[in-house]
Coordinates of N, CA, C and O in Angstrom, one line a residue:
M8 N 44.3 -18.9 32.3 CA 45.1 -17.8 32.8 C 44.9 -17.7 34.3 O 45.9 -17.5 35.0
K9 N 43.7 -17.8 34.8 CA 43.4 -17.7 36.2 C 44.1 -18.8 37.0 O 44.6 -18.6 38.1
K10 N 44.0 -20.0 36.4 CA 44.6 -21.2 37.0 C 46.2 -21.0 37.1 O 46.8 -21.4 38.1
S11 N 46.8 -20.5 36.1 CA 48.2 -20.3 36.1 C 48.6 -19.3 37.2 O 49.7 -19.4 37.9
I12 N 47.9 -18.2 37.4 CA 48.2 -17.2 38.4 C 48.0 -17.9 39.8 O 48.9 -17.7 40.7
I13 N 47.0 -18.6 40.0 CA 46.8 -19.3 41.3 C 47.9 -20.3 41.6 O 48.5 -20.4 42.7
F14 N 48.3 -21.0 40.5 CA 49.5 -22.0 40.6 C 50.7 -21.3 41.0 O 51.5 -21.7 41.9
I15 N 51.0 -20.1 40.4 CA 52.2 -19.4 40.7 C 52.2 -18.8 42.1 O 53.2 -18.9 42.9
L16 N 51.1 -18.3 42.6 CA 50.9 -17.8 43.9 C 51.1 -18.9 44.9 O 51.7 -18.8 46.0
L17 N 50.5 -20.1 44.6 CA 50.6 -21.2 45.5 C 52.1 -21.7 45.6 O 52.6 -22.0 46.7
T18 N 52.8 -21.7 44.5 CA 54.2 -22.1 44.5 C 55.0 -21.2 45.3 O 55.8 -21.6 46.2
V19 N 54.8 -19.8 45.1 CA 55.6 -18.8 45.9 C 55.3 -19.0 47.4 O 56.2 -18.9 48.2
F20 N 54.0 -19.2 47.7 CA 53.6 -19.4 49.1 C 54.3 -20.6 49.8 O 54.8 -20.5 50.9
L21 N 54.3 -21.7 49.0 CA 54.9 -22.9 49.5 C 56.5 -22.8 49.7 O 57.0 -23.2 50.7
V22 N 57.1 -22.1 48.8 CA 58.5 -21.8 48.9 C 58.8 -21.0 50.1 O 59.7 -21.2 50.9
F23 N 58.0 -19.9 50.3 CA 58.1 -19.1 51.5 C 58.0 -19.9 52.8 O 58.8 -19.8 53.7
I24 N 57.0 -20.7 52.8 CA 56.8 -21.5 54.0 C 57.9 -22.5 54.3 O 58.4 -22.6 55.4
S25 N 58.4 -23.1 53.2 CA 59.5 -24.1 53.4 C 60.8 -23.4 53.8 O 61.5 -23.9 54.6
T26 N 61.1 -22.2 53.3 CA 62.3 -21.5 53.7 C 62.2 -21.0 55.1 O 63.2 -21.0 55.9
R27 N 61.0 -20.7 55.6 CA 60.8 -20.2 57.0 C 61.1 -21.4 57.9 O 61.7 -21.3 58.9
I28 N 60.7 -22.6 57.5 CA 60.9 -23.8 58.3 C 62.4 -24.1 58.3 O 63.0 -24.4 59.4
V29 N 63.1 -24.0 57.2 CA 64.5 -24.3 57.1 C 65.3 -23.3 58.0 O 66.2 -23.6 58.8
F30 N 64.9 -22.0 57.9 CA 65.6 -21.0 58.7 C 65.3 -21.2 60.2 O 66.2 -21.0 61.0
A31 N 64.1 -21.6 60.6 CA 63.8 -21.9 62.0 C 64.7 -23.1 62.5 O 65.2 -23.0 63.6
Y32 N 64.8 -24.1 61.7 CA 65.5 -25.3 62.0 C 67.0 -24.9 62.2 O 67.7 -25.3 63.1
S33 N 67.6 -24.2 61.2 CA 69.0 -23.9 61.2 C 69.3 -23.0 62.4 O 70.4 -23.1 62.9
S34 N 68.5 -22.0 62.8 CA 68.8 -21.2 63.9 C 68.7 -21.9 65.2 O 69.4 -21.6 66.1
A35 N 67.9 -22.9 65.3 CA 67.8 -23.7 66.5 C 68.9 -24.6 66.7 O 69.4 -24.9 67.8
Y36 N 69.5 -25.2 65.6 CA 70.5 -26.2 65.7 C 71.9 -25.8 65.2 O 72.7 -26.6 64.9
G37 N 72.1 -24.5 64.9 CA 73.4 -24.0 64.4 C 73.3 -23.4 63.0 O 72.2 -23.4 62.4
Q38 N 74.4 -22.9 62.6 CA 74.4 -22.2 61.3 C 74.9 -23.2 60.2 O 75.6 -24.2 60.5
I39 N 74.4 -23.0 59.0 CA 74.8 -23.8 57.9 C 76.0 -23.3 57.2 O 76.1 -22.1 57.0
F40 N 76.9 -24.2 56.7 CA 78.1 -23.8 56.0 C 78.2 -24.7 54.8 O 77.7 -25.8 54.7
G41 N 79.1 -24.3 53.9 CA 79.4 -25.1 52.7 C 80.5 -24.5 51.9 O 80.7 -23.3 51.9
G42 N 81.2 -25.3 51.1 CA 82.2 -24.8 50.2 C 83.2 -25.9 49.9 O 82.9 -27.1 50.2
K43 N 84.3 -25.6 49.3 CA 85.3 -26.5 48.8 C 86.4 -26.4 49.8 O 86.9 -25.3 50.2
I44 N 86.9 -27.6 50.3 CA 88.0 -27.6 51.2 C 89.3 -27.2 50.5 O 89.7 -27.8 49.5
I45 N 89.9 -26.1 51.0 CA 91.2 -25.6 50.3 C 92.4 -26.0 51.2 O 93.5 -25.9 50.7
N46 N 92.2 -26.4 52.4 CA 93.3 -26.8 53.2 C 92.8 -27.6 54.4 O 91.7 -27.3 54.9
T47 N 93.5 -28.7 54.8 CA 93.1 -29.5 55.9 C 93.7 -29.0 57.2 O 93.8 -29.8 58.2
K48 N 94.0 -27.8 57.3 CA 94.5 -27.1 58.5 C 94.0 -25.7 58.4 O 94.1 -25.0 57.4
A49 N 93.5 -25.2 59.6 CA 93.1 -23.8 59.6 C 94.2 -22.9 59.3 O 95.4 -23.1 59.7
T50 N 94.0 -21.8 58.5 CA 95.0 -20.9 58.1 C 95.9 -20.4 59.2 O 97.1 -20.4 59.1
K51 N 95.2 -19.9 60.3 CA 96.0 -19.3 61.4 C 96.8 -20.3 62.1 O 98.0 -20.1 62.5
I52 N 96.3 -21.5 62.3 CA 97.1 -22.6 62.9 C 98.3 -23.0 62.0 O 99.4 -23.1 62.5
Q53 N 98.1 -23.0 60.8 CA 99.2 -23.3 59.8 C 100.3 -22.3 59.9 O 101.5 -22.6 60.0
K54 N 99.9 -21.0 60.0 CA 100.9 -19.9 60.1 C 101.6 -20.0 61.5 O 102.9 -19.8 61.5
L55 N 100.9 -20.3 62.5 CA 101.6 -20.4 63.9 C 102.5 -21.6 63.9 O 103.7 -21.4 64.4
E56 N 102.1 -22.7 63.4 CA 103.0 -23.9 63.4 C 104.2 -23.7 62.5 O 105.3 -24.2 62.8
S57 N 104.1 -23.0 61.4 CA 105.2 -22.7 60.6 C 106.2 -21.8 61.2 O 107.4 -21.8 60.8
S58 N 105.8 -21.1 62.2 CA 106.7 -20.2 62.9 C 107.2 -20.7 64.3 O 107.6 -20.0 65.2
G59 N 107.0 -22.1 64.5 CA 107.5 -22.7 65.7 C 106.5 -23.0 66.8 O 106.9 -23.5 67.8
Y60 N 105.3 -22.6 66.7 CA 104.3 -22.9 67.7 C 103.8 -24.3 67.6 O 103.8 -24.9 66.6
I61 N 103.4 -24.8 68.8 CA 102.8 -26.2 68.9 C 101.4 -26.0 69.2 O 101.0 -25.4 70.3
C62 N 100.5 -26.5 68.4 CA 99.0 -26.4 68.6 C 98.5 -27.8 68.8 O 98.6 -28.6 67.9
V63 N 97.9 -28.0 69.9 CA 97.2 -29.3 70.2 C 95.7 -29.2 69.9 O 95.0 -28.4 70.5
I64 N 95.3 -30.0 68.9 CA 94.0 -29.9 68.4 C 93.2 -31.2 68.6 O 93.8 -32.3 68.3
N65 N 92.1 -31.1 69.2 CA 91.3 -32.3 69.4 C 90.3 -32.5 68.3 O 89.1 -32.4 68.4
G66 N 90.9 -32.8 67.1 CA 90.1 -33.0 65.9 C 90.9 -32.5 64.7 O 92.1 -32.5 64.7
T67 N 90.1 -32.2 63.6 CA 90.8 -31.7 62.4 C 90.3 -30.3 62.1 O 89.1 -30.0 62.1
S68 N 91.2 -29.4 61.9 CA 90.9 -28.1 61.5 C 90.9 -28.0 60.0 O 91.7 -28.7 59.3
I69 N 90.0 -27.2 59.4 CA 89.9 -27.1 57.9 C 89.7 -25.7 57.5 O 89.2 -24.9 58.3
T70 N 90.2 -25.3 56.3 CA 89.9 -24.1 55.7 C 89.1 -24.4 54.5 O 89.5 -25.2 53.6
I71 N 87.9 -23.7 54.3 CA 87.1 -23.9 53.1 C 86.9 -22.6 52.4 O 87.1 -21.5 53.0
G72 N 86.7 -22.7 51.1 CA 86.5 -21.5 50.3 C 85.0 -21.4 49.9 O 84.6 -21.8 48.9
P73 N 84.2 -20.8 50.8 CA 82.8 -20.6 50.5 C 82.6 -19.3 49.6 O 83.6 -18.7 49.3
I74 N 81.4 -19.0 49.2 CA 81.2 -17.9 48.4 C 81.6 -16.6 49.0 O 82.2 -15.7 48.4
K75 N 81.4 -16.4 50.3 CA 81.8 -15.2 51.1 C 83.3 -15.0 51.2 O 83.7 -13.9 51.5
G76 N 84.1 -16.0 51.1 CA 85.5 -15.9 51.4 C 85.9 -17.0 52.3 O 85.1 -17.7 52.9
P77 N 87.3 -17.3 52.4 CA 87.8 -18.4 53.2 C 87.3 -18.3 54.7 O 87.2 -17.3 55.3
A78 N 87.0 -19.5 55.2 CA 86.5 -19.6 56.6 C 87.2 -20.8 57.2 O 87.5 -21.8 56.5
T79 N 87.4 -20.8 58.5 CA 88.1 -21.9 59.2 C 87.1 -22.5 60.2 O 86.4 -21.8 60.8
Y80 N 87.2 -23.9 60.3 CA 86.4 -24.6 61.2 C 87.2 -25.7 61.9 O 88.2 -26.1 61.4
L81 N 86.6 -26.3 63.0 CA 87.2 -27.4 63.6 C 86.1 -28.6 63.6 O 85.0 -28.4 63.9
I82 N 86.6 -29.7 63.1 CA 85.8 -30.9 63.2 C 86.3 -31.8 64.3 O 87.4 -32.4 64.3
P83 N 85.6 -31.8 65.4 CA 86.0 -32.6 66.6 C 86.1 -34.1 66.2 O 85.4 -34.6 65.3
F84 N 86.9 -34.9 66.9 CA 87.0 -36.3 66.7 C 85.7 -37.0 66.8 O 85.4 -38.0 66.2
T85 N 84.8 -36.5 67.6 CA 83.5 -37.1 67.9 C 82.5 -36.8 66.8 O 81.4 -37.5 66.8
T86 N 82.7 -35.9 65.9 CA 81.8 -35.6 64.8 C 82.2 -36.5 63.6 O 83.3 -36.4 63.0
I87 N 81.3 -37.4 63.1 CA 81.6 -38.3 62.1 C 80.9 -37.9 60.8 O 79.7 -37.5 60.9
S88 N 81.5 -38.0 59.7 CA 80.9 -37.6 58.4 C 79.7 -38.4 58.1 O 79.7 -39.6 58.3
K89 N 78.6 -37.8 57.7 CA 77.4 -38.5 57.3 C 77.6 -39.2 56.0 O 76.8 -40.1 55.7
T90 N 78.6 -38.9 55.2 CA 78.8 -39.6 54.0 C 79.9 -40.6 54.1 O 80.4 -41.2 53.1
K91 N 80.5 -40.8 55.3 CA 81.5 -41.8 55.6 C 82.8 -41.5 54.8 O 83.5 -42.4 54.5
T92 N 83.1 -40.2 54.5 CA 84.3 -39.9 53.8 C 85.2 -39.0 54.6 O 84.6 -38.3 55.5
I93 N 86.4 -39.0 54.4 CA 87.4 -38.2 55.2 C 87.6 -36.9 54.5 O 87.7 -36.8 53.2
P94 N 87.5 -35.7 55.2 CA 87.7 -34.4 54.6 C 89.1 -34.3 54.0 O 90.1 -34.7 54.7
S95 N 89.2 -34.0 52.8 CA 90.5 -33.8 52.1 C 90.4 -32.6 51.1 O 89.3 -32.2 50.7
V96 N 91.6 -32.1 50.8 CA 91.7 -30.9 49.9 C 91.0 -31.2 48.6 O 91.2 -32.3 48.0
G97 N 90.2 -30.3 48.1 CA 89.5 -30.4 46.8 C 88.1 -31.0 46.9 O 87.3 -30.9 46.0
K98 N 87.7 -31.6 48.1 CA 86.4 -32.1 48.2 C 85.4 -31.0 48.6 O 85.8 -30.0 49.3
W99 N 84.2 -31.2 48.3 CA 83.1 -30.3 48.7 C 82.6 -30.7 50.0 O 82.5 -31.9 50.3
I100 N 82.3 -29.7 50.9 CA 81.8 -30.1 52.2 C 80.6 -29.1 52.6 O 80.6 -28.0 52.1
M101 N 79.7 -29.7 53.3 CA 78.6 -28.9 53.8 C 78.1 -29.5 55.1 O 78.3 -30.6 55.4
G102 N 77.5 -28.6 55.9 CA 77.0 -29.1 57.2 C 76.5 -28.0 58.1 O 76.2 -26.9 57.6
K103 N 76.6 -28.2 59.4 CA 76.2 -27.2 60.4 C 77.3 -27.0 61.4 O 78.1 -28.0 61.7
Y104 N 77.4 -25.8 61.9 CA 78.4 -25.5 63.0 C 77.6 -24.8 64.1 O 76.7 -24.1 63.8
S105 N 78.1 -25.0 65.3 CA 77.5 -24.4 66.5 C 78.6 -24.3 67.5 O 79.2 -25.2 67.8
G106 N 78.7 -23.1 68.1 CA 79.7 -22.9 69.2 C 81.1 -22.6 68.6 O 81.3 -22.7 67.4
K107 N 81.9 -22.3 69.6 CA 83.3 -22.0 69.2 C 84.3 -22.9 70.0 O 83.9 -23.4 71.1
T108 N 85.4 -23.2 69.5 CA 86.5 -23.9 70.2 C 87.7 -23.1 70.2 O 88.1 -22.5 69.2
I109 N 88.3 -22.9 71.4 CA 89.5 -22.1 71.6 C 90.7 -23.1 71.6 O 90.7 -24.0 72.4
I110 N 91.6 -22.8 70.8 CA 92.9 -23.6 70.7 C 94.0 -22.8 71.1 O 94.2 -21.7 70.6
T111 N 94.8 -23.2 72.1 CA 96.0 -22.5 72.6 C 97.2 -23.1 72.0 O 97.4 -24.3 72.1
C112 N 98.0 -22.3 71.3 CA 99.2 -22.7 70.7 C 100.4 -22.1 71.5 O 100.3 -20.9 71.9
T113 N 101.4 -22.9 71.8 CA 102.5 -22.4 72.6 C 103.8 -22.5 71.8 O 104.0 -23.4 70.9
K114 N 104.7 -21.6 72.0 CA 106.0 -21.6 71.4 C 107.1 -21.7 72.5 O 107.2 -20.9 73.4
P115 N 107.8 -22.9 72.5 CA 108.9 -23.0 73.5 C 109.9 -21.9 73.5 O 110.2 -21.4 72.4
G116 N 110.4 -21.6 74.6 CA 111.4 -20.5 74.7 C 111.4 -20.0 76.1 O 110.8 -20.5 77.1
D117 N 112.2 -19.0 76.3 CA 112.3 -18.3 77.7 C 112.0 -16.9 77.5 O 112.9 -16.1 77.1
P118 N 110.9 -16.4 77.8 CA 109.7 -17.1 78.3 C 108.9 -17.7 77.1 O 109.1 -17.3 76.0
P119 N 108.2 -18.8 77.4 CA 107.4 -19.4 76.4 C 106.3 -18.4 75.9 O 105.8 -17.6 76.7
L120 N 106.0 -18.5 74.6 CA 104.9 -17.6 74.1 C 103.6 -18.4 73.9 O 103.7 -19.6 73.7
A121 N 102.5 -17.7 73.9 CA 101.2 -18.4 73.7 C 100.4 -17.5 72.8 O 100.4 -16.3 72.8
D122 N 99.6 -18.2 72.0 CA 98.6 -17.5 71.1 C 97.4 -18.4 71.0 O 97.4 -19.6 71.2
T123 N 96.2 -17.8 70.8 CA 95.0 -18.5 70.8 C 94.3 -18.4 69.4 O 94.5 -17.4 68.7
V124 N 93.7 -19.4 69.0 CA 92.9 -19.5 67.7 C 91.5 -19.9 68.1 O 91.3 -20.9 68.8
I125 N 90.5 -19.2 67.6 CA 89.1 -19.5 67.9 C 88.5 -20.0 66.5 O 88.5 -19.3 65.5
L126 N 88.0 -21.2 66.6 CA 87.4 -21.8 65.4 C 85.9 -22.2 65.7 O 85.5 -22.6 66.8
D127 N 85.1 -22.0 64.6 CA 83.7 -22.5 64.7 C 83.7 -24.0 64.8 O 84.5 -24.6 64.0
T128 N 82.9 -24.6 65.6 CA 82.9 -26.1 65.8 C 81.8 -26.7 64.9 O 80.6 -26.4 65.0
I129 N 82.2 -27.6 64.0 CA 81.3 -28.3 63.2 C 80.6 -29.4 63.9 O 81.2 -30.2 64.6
T130 N 79.3 -29.5 63.8 CA 78.5 -30.5 64.6 C 77.9 -31.6 63.6 O 77.5 -32.6 64.1
L131 N 77.8 -31.3 62.3 CA 77.2 -32.2 61.4 C 77.8 -31.8 60.0 O 77.9 -30.6 59.6
F132 N 78.3 -32.8 59.3 CA 78.9 -32.5 57.9 C 78.9 -33.7 57.1 O 78.7 -34.9 57.5
G133 N 79.0 -33.5 55.8 CA 79.2 -34.5 54.8 C 80.1 -34.0 53.7 O 80.1 -32.8 53.4
T134 N 80.9 -34.8 53.1 CA 81.8 -34.4 52.0 C 81.5 -35.2 50.7 O 80.9 -36.2 50.8
S135 N 82.0 -34.6 49.6 CA 81.8 -35.3 48.3 C 82.7 -36.4 48.1 O 83.7 -36.6 48.8

């Protein structure tokens, strides 16, 4: 009985220590995200483009369905999948993001209109 209590306490202690290490690592190098890709274009960018705006994106924007609700991200061209797969609808994705990318969308006309979209920038990812 005494050995099992010590084993349980030791296990809880090690889990606590390992999560503290993970939280320290994730806060130093960005936030962790994950979910299923529901669109290979950010929702707001898709809405703007369908109403005539032109959005120049230096990468791929995605919308994923995590547990908390849909979220949008930008995968810059310089960020390569660790699993060597291309993000596509229906695949699971997880990784880290850090910083924001501002995308300006313009609508031709007189006068031209402009709108901005701010996306979290993915710095590390892998897909299923």
